[in-house]
mmCIF file of C-alpha atoms in Angstrom:
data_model
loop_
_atom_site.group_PDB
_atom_site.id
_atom_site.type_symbol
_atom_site.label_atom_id
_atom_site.label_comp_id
_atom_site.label_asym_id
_atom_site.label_seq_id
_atom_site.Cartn_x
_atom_site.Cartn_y
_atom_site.Cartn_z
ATOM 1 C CA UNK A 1 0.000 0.000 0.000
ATOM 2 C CA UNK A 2 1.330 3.265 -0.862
ATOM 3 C CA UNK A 3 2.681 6.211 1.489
ATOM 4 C CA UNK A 4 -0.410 8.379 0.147
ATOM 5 C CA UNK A 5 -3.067 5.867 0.645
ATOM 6 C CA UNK A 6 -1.662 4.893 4.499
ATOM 7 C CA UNK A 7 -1.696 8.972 5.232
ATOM 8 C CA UNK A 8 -4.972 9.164 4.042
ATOM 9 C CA UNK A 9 -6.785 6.724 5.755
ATOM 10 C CA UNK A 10 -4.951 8.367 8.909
ATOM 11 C CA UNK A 11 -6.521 11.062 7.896
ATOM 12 C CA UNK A 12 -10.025 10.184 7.638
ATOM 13 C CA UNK A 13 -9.321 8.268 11.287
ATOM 14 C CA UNK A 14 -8.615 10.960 12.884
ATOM 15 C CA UNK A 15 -11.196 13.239 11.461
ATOM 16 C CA UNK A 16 -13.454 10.726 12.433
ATOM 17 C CA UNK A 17 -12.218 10.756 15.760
ATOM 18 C CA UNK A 18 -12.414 14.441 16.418
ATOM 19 C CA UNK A 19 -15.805 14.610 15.198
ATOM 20 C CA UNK A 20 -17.279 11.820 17.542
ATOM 21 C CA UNK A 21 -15.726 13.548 20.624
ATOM 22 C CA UNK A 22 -17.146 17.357 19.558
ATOM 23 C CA UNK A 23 -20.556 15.046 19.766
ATOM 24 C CA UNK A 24 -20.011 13.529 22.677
ATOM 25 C CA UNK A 25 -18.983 16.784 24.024
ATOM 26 C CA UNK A 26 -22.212 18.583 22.679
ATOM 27 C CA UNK A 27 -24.222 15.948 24.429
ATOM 28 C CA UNK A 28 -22.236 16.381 27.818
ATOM 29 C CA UNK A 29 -22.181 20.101 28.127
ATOM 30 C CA UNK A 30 -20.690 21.913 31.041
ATOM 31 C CA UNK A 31 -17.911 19.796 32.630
ATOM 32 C CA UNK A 32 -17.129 20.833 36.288
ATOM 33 C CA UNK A 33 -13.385 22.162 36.440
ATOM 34 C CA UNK A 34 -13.520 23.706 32.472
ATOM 35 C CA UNK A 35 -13.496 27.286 31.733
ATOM 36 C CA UNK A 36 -16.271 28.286 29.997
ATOM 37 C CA UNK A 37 -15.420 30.835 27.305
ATOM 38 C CA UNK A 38 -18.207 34.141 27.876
ATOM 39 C CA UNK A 39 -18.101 35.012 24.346
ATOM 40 C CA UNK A 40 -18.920 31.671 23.012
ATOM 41 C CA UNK A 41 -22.398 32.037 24.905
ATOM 42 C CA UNK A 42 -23.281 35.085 23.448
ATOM 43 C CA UNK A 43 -23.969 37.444 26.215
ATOM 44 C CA UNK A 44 -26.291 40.397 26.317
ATOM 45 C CA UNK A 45 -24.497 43.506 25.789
ATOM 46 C CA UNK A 46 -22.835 44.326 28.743
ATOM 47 C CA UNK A 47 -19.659 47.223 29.503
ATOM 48 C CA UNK A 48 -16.870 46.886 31.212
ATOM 49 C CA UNK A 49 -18.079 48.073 34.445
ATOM 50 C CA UNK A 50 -20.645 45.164 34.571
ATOM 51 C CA UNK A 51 -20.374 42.297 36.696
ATOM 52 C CA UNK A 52 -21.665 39.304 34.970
ATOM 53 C CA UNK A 53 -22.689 35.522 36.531
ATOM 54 C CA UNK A 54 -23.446 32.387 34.294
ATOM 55 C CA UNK A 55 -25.050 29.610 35.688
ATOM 56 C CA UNK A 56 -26.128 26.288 34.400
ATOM 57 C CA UNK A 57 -29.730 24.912 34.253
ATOM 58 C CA UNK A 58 -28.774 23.274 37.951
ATOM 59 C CA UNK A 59 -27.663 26.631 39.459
ATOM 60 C CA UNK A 60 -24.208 25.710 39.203
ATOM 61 C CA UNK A 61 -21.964 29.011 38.468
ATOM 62 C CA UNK A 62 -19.639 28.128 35.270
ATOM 63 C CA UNK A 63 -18.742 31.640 34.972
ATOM 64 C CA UNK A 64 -17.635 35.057 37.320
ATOM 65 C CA UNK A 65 -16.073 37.865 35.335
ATOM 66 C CA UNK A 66 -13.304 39.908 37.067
ATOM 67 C CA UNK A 67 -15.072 42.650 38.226
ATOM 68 C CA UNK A 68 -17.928 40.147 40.310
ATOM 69 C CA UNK A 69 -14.724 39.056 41.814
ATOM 70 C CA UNK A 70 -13.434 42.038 42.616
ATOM 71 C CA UNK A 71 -16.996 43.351 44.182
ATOM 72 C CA UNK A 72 -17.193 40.379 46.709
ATOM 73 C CA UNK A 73 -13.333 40.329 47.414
ATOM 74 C CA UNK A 74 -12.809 36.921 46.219
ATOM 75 C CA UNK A 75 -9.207 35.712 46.799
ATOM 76 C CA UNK A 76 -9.187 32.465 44.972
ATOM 77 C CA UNK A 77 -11.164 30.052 45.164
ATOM 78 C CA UNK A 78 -14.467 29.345 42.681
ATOM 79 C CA UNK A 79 -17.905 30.831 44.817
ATOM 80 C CA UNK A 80 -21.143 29.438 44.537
ATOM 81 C CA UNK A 81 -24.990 31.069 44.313
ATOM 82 C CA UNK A 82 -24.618 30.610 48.291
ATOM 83 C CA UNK A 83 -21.997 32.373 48.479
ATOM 84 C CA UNK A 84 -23.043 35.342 46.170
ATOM 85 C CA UNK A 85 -26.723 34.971 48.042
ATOM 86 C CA UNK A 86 -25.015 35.587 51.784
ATOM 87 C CA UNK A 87 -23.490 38.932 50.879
ATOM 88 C CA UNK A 88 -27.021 40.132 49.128
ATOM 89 C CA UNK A 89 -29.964 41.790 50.824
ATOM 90 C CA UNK A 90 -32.487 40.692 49.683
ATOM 91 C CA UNK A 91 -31.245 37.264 48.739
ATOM 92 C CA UNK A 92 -34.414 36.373 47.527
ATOM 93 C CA UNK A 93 -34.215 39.691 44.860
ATOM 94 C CA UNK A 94 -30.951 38.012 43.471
ATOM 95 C CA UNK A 95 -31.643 33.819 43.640
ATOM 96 C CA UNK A 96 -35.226 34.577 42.048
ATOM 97 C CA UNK A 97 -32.772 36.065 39.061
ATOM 98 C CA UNK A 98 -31.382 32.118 37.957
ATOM 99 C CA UNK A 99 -35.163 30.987 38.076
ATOM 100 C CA UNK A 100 -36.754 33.528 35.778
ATOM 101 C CA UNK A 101 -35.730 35.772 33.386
ATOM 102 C CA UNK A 102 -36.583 39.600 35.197
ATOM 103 C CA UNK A 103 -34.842 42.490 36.823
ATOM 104 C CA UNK A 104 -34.491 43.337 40.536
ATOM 105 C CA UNK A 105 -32.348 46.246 42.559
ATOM 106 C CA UNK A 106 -30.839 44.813 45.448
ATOM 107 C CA UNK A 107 -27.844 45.465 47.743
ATOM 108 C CA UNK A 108 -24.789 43.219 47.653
ATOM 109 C CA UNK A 109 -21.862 43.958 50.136
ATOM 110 C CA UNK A 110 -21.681 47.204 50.394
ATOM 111 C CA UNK A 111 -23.146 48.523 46.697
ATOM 112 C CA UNK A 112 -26.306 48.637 45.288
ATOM 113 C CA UNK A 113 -26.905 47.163 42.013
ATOM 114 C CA UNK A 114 -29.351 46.841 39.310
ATOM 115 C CA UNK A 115 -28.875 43.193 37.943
ATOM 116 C CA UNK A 116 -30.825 41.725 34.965
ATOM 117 C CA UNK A 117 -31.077 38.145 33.905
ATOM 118 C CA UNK A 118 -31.638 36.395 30.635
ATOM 119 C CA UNK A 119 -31.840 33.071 29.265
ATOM 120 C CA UNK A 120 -29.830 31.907 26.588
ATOM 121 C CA UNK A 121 -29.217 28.550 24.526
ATOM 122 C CA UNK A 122 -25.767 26.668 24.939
ATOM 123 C CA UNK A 123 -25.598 23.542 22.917
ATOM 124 C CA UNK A 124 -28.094 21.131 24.262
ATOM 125 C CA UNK A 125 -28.316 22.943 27.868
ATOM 126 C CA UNK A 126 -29.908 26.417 28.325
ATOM 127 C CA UNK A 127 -28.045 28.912 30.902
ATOM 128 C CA UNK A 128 -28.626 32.330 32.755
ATOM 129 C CA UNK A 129 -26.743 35.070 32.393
ATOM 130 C CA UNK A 130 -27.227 38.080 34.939
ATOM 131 C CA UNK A 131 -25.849 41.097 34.486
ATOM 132 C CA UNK A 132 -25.070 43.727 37.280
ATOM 133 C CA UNK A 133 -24.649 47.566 37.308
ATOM 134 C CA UNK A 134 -23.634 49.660 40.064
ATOM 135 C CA UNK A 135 -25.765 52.206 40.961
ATOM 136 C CA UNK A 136 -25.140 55.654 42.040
ATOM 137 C CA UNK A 137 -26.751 55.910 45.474
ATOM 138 C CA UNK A 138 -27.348 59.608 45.436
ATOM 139 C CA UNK A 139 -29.438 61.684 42.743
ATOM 140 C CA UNK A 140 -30.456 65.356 43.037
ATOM 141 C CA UNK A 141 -33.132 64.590 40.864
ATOM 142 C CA UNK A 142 -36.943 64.632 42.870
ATOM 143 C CA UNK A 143 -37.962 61.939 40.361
ATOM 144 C CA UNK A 144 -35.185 59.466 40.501
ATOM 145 C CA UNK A 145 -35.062 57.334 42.749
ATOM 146 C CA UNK A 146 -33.107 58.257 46.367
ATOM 147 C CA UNK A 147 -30.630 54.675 46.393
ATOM 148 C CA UNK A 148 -29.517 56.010 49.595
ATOM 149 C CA UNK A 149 -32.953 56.113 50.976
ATOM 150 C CA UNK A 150 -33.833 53.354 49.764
ATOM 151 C CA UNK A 151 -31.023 51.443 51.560
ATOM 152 C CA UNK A 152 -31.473 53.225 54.810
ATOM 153 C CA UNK A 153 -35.129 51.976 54.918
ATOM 154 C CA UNK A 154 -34.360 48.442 53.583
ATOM 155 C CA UNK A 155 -31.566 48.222 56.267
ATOM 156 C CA UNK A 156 -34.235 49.836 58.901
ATOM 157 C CA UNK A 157 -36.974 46.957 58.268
ATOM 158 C CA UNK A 158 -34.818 44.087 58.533
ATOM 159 C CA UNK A 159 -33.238 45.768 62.270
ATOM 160 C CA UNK A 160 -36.892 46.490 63.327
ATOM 161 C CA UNK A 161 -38.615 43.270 62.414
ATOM 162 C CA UNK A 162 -38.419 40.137 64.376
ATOM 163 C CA UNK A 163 -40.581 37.114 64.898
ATOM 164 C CA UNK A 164 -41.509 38.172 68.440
ATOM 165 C CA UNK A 165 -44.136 40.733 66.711
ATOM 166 C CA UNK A 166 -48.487 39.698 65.995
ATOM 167 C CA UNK A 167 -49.184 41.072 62.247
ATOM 168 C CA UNK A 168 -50.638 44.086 63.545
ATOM 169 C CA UNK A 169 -47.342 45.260 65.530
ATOM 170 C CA UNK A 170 -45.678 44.032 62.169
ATOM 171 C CA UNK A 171 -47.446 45.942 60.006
ATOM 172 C CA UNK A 172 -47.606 49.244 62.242
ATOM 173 C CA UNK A 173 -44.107 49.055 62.368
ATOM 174 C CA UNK A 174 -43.261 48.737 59.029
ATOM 175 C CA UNK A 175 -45.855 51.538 58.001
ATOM 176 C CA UNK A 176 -43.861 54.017 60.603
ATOM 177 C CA UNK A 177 -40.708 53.254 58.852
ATOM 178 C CA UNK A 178 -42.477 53.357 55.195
ATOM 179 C CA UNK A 179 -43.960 57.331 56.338
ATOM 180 C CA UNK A 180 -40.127 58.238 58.037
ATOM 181 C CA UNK A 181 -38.969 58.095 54.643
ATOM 182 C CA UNK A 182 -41.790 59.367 52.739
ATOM 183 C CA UNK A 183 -43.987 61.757 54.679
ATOM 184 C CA UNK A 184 -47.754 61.082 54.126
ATOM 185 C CA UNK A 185 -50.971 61.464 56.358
ATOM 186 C CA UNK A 186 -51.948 58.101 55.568
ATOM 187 C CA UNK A 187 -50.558 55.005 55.030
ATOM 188 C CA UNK A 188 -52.076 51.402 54.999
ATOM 189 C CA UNK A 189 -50.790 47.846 54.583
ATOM 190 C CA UNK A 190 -54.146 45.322 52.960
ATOM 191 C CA UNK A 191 -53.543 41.404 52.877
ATOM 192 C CA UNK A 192 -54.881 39.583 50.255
ATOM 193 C CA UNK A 193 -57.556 37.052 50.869
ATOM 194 C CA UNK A 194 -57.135 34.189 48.101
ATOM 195 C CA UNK A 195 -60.276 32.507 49.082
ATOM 196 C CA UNK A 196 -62.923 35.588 48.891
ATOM 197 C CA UNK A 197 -60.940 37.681 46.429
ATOM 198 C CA UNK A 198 -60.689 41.060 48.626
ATOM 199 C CA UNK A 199 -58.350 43.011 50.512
ATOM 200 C CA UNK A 200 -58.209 43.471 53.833
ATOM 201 C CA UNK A 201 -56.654 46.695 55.697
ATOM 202 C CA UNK A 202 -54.610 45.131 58.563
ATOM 203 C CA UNK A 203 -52.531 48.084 59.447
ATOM 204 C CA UNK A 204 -53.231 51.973 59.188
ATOM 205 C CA UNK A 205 -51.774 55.216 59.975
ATOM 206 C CA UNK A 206 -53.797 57.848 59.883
ATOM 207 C CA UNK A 207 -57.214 59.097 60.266
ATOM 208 C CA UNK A 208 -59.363 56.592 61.810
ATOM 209 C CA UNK A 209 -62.536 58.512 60.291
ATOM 210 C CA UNK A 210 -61.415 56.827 57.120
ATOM 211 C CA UNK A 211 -61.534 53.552 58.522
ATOM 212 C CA UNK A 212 -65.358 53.980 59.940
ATOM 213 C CA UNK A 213 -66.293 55.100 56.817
ATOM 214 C CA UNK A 214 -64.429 51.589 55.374
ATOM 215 C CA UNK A 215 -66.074 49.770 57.926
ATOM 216 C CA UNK A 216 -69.930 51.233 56.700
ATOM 217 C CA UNK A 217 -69.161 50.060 53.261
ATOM 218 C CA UNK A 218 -67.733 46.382 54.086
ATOM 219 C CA UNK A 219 -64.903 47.301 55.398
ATOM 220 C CA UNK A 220 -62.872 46.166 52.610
ATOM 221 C CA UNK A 221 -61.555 46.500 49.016
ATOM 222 C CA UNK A 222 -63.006 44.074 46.304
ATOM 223 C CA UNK A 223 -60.632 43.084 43.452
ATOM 224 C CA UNK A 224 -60.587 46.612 40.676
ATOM 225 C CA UNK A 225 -62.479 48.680 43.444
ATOM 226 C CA UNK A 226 -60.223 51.629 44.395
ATOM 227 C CA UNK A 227 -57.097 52.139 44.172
ATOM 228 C CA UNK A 228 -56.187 49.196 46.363
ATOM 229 C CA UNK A 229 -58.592 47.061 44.258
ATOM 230 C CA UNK A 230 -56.863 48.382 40.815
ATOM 231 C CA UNK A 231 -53.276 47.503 42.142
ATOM 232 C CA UNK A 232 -54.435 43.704 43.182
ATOM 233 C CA UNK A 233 -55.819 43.346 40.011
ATOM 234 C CA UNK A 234 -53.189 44.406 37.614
ATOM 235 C CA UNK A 235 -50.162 43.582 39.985
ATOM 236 C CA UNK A 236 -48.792 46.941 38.813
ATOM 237 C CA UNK A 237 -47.843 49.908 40.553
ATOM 238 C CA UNK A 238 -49.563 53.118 40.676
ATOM 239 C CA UNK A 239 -49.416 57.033 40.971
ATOM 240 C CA UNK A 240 -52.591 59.022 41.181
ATOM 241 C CA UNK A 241 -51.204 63.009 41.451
ATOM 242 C CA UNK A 242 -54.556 64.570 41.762
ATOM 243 C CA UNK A 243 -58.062 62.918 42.040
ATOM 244 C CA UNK A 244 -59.884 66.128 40.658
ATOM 245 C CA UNK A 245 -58.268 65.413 37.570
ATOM 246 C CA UNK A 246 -61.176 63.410 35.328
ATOM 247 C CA UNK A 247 -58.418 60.505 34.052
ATOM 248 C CA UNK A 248 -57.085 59.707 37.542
ATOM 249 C CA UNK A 249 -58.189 56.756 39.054
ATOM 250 C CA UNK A 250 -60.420 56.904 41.841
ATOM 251 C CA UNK A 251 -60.323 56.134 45.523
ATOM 252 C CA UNK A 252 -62.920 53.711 46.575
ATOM 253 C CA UNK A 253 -64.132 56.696 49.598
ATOM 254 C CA UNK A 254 -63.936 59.704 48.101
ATOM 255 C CA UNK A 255 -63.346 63.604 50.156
ATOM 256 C CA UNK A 256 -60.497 61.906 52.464
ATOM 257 C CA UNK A 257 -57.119 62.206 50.615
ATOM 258 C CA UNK A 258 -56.555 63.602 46.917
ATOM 259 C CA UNK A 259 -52.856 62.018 46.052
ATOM 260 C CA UNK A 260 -51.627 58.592 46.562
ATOM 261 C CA UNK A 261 -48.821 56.039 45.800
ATOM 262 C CA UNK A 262 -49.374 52.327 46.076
ATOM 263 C CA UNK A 263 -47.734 49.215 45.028
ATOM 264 C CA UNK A 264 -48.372 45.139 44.943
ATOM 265 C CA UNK A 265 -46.466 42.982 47.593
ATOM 266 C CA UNK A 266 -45.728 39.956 45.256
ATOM 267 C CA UNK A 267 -43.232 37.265 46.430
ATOM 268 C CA UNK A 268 -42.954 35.870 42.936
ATOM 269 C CA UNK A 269 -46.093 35.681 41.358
ATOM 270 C CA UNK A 270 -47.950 35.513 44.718
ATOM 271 C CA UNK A 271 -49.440 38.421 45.967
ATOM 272 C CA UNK A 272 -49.327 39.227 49.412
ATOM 273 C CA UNK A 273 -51.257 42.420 49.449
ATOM 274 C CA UNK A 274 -50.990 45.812 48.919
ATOM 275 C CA UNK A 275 -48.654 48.669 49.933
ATOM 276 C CA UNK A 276 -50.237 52.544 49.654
ATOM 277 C CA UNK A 277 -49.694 56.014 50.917
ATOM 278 C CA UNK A 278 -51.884 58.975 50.732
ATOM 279 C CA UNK A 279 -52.032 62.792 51.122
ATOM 280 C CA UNK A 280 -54.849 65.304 51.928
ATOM 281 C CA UNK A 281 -53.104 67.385 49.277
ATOM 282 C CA UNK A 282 -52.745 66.927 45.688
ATOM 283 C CA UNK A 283 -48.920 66.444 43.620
ATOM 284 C CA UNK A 284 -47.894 65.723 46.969
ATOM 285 C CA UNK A 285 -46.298 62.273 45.514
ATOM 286 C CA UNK A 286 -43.704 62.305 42.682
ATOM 287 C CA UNK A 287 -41.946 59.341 40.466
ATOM 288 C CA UNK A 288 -39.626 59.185 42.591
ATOM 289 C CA UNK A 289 -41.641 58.047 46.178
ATOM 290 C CA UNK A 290 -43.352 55.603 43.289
ATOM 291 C CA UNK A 291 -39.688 53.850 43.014
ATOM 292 C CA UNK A 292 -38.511 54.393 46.496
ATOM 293 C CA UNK A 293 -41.948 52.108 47.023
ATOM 294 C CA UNK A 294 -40.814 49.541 44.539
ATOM 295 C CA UNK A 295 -37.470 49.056 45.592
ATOM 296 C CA UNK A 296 -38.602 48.055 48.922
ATOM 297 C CA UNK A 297 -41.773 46.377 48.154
ATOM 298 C CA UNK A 298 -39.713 42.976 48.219
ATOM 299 C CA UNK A 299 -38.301 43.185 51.905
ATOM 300 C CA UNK A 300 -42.167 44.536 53.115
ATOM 301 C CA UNK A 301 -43.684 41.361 51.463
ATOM 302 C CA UNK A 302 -41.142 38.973 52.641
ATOM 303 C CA UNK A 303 -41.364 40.080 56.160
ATOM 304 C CA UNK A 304 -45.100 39.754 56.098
ATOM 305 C CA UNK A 305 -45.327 36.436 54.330
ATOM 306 C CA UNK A 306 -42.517 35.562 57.437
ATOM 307 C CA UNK A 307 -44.827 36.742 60.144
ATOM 308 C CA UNK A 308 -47.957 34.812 58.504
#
């Protein structure tokens, strides 16, 4: 057989060869211990100030860029979702990030971040990618939101709440800290009832005329009825500036307060109940008390879905 013939075969062996292991490979994905190259999973656009995760479909991190590193002062070593989790506040805001594709704001160590996660295909195996930006924590801006406010409160709730409190000291207590940071002359806490569909106001600050005047008309707030009712229905978040104004939407008691600012409690998809302030004077509320709300809607409804 001639010298051509011989290398050729070899050839075709060993082309044979590498294509049987890239399919084998394909088929076992992620191997714990390899390096998994960031660009070959095509991440969302991200900058250089980003600090980006990957994690397989088991939660298993395959990937920390430098700067994640650098923000949770790993020396060495390869850290884990538990590990990321224990320096984050809320954990819950960033594990809920590797089981759905979303956004959350969230504190970990000492910054606060906006993160964002998305889903994308590798070979036969899907993974997450979240991607985290730094926030500045100050703004001089009335309608952005105040990240060192927010913070403040956030690390207020979880110093003031403990499981020694009933619901009703939980939710007074939480409503005090809620009006510290964003003066109001009312403010109310409602828990969903699953079962009969409504609302009920559990904790109040405020006048109590309102609440005898609640208590003549049932005494509480039907799915779409009010603006509690509208918020439990649409899981969204609302700002009514002025209830004169013929578009707003309108209170379910009318003549009490003119301005409010309300958002869902929602662990996940479940709601907990509502969150609202309200004023006796119109534009009293701006964007920014709307996002000051959101941003720490999450530790509200996890300490109330603790204390039930």
């Amino acid at each position: 057989m001639g010298l051509g013939v011989i290398l050729l075969i070899g050839g075709l062996v060993i082309t044979a060869g590498l294509i049987l292991w890239a399919l084998q490979r394909q088929r076992l994905g992620y191997i714990p211990g390899e390096q998994v190259n960031p660009v070959s999973l095509d991440l969302p656009a991200a900058s250089n100030d980003d600090a980006i995760l990957v994690s397989s479909e088991h939660g298993q991190l395959i990937y920390v860029n430098d700067r994640a590193r650098r923000w949770i002062g790993l020396n060495g070593g390869e850290p884990n979702l538990e590990f990321f989790a224990q320096q984050a506040r809320p954990a819950d805001s960033f594990l809920e990030l590797f089981l759905r594709e979303g956004q959350a704001s969230f504190q970990l160590g000492p910054r606060w971040v906006e993160a964002s996660s998305h889903t994308i295909p590798s070979g036969a195996e899907r993974r997450t990618v979240v991607v985290m930006r730094e926030l500045n924590t100050t703004t001089d801006q009335p309608d952005a939101l105040n990240l060192s406010l927010a913070i403040a409160t956030i690390n207020e709730i979880g110093e003031t709440v403990n499981a020694s409190m009933s619901m009703e000291q939980l939710l007074q207590a939480l409503l005090a800290i809620v009006v510290k940071a964003l003066p109001a002359a009312a403010g109310e806490i409602c828990l969903w009832d699953k079962e009969n569909k409504v609302l009920n106001p559990r904790g109040w600050i405020g006048d109590a005329a309102y609440l005898l005047a609640l208590a003549e008309t049932g005494g509480v707030y039907k799915t779409g009825e009010g603006v509690t009712g509208w918020i439990a229905r649409n899981l969204k978040p609302v700002l009514v500036s002025d209830v004169h104004d013929v578009t707003a939407l309108q209170p379910k008691l009318s003549g009490f307060y003119y301005s409010f600012v309300g958002v869902p409690l929602l662990l996940g998809e479940r709601l907990i109940g509502t969150l609202e302030l309200a004023d006796t004077e119109a534009g009293h509320f701006n964007q920014g008390a709307l996002a000051l709300l959101q941003a720490i809607s999450k530790p509200v409804a996890t300490a109330v879905y603790n204390a039930e």
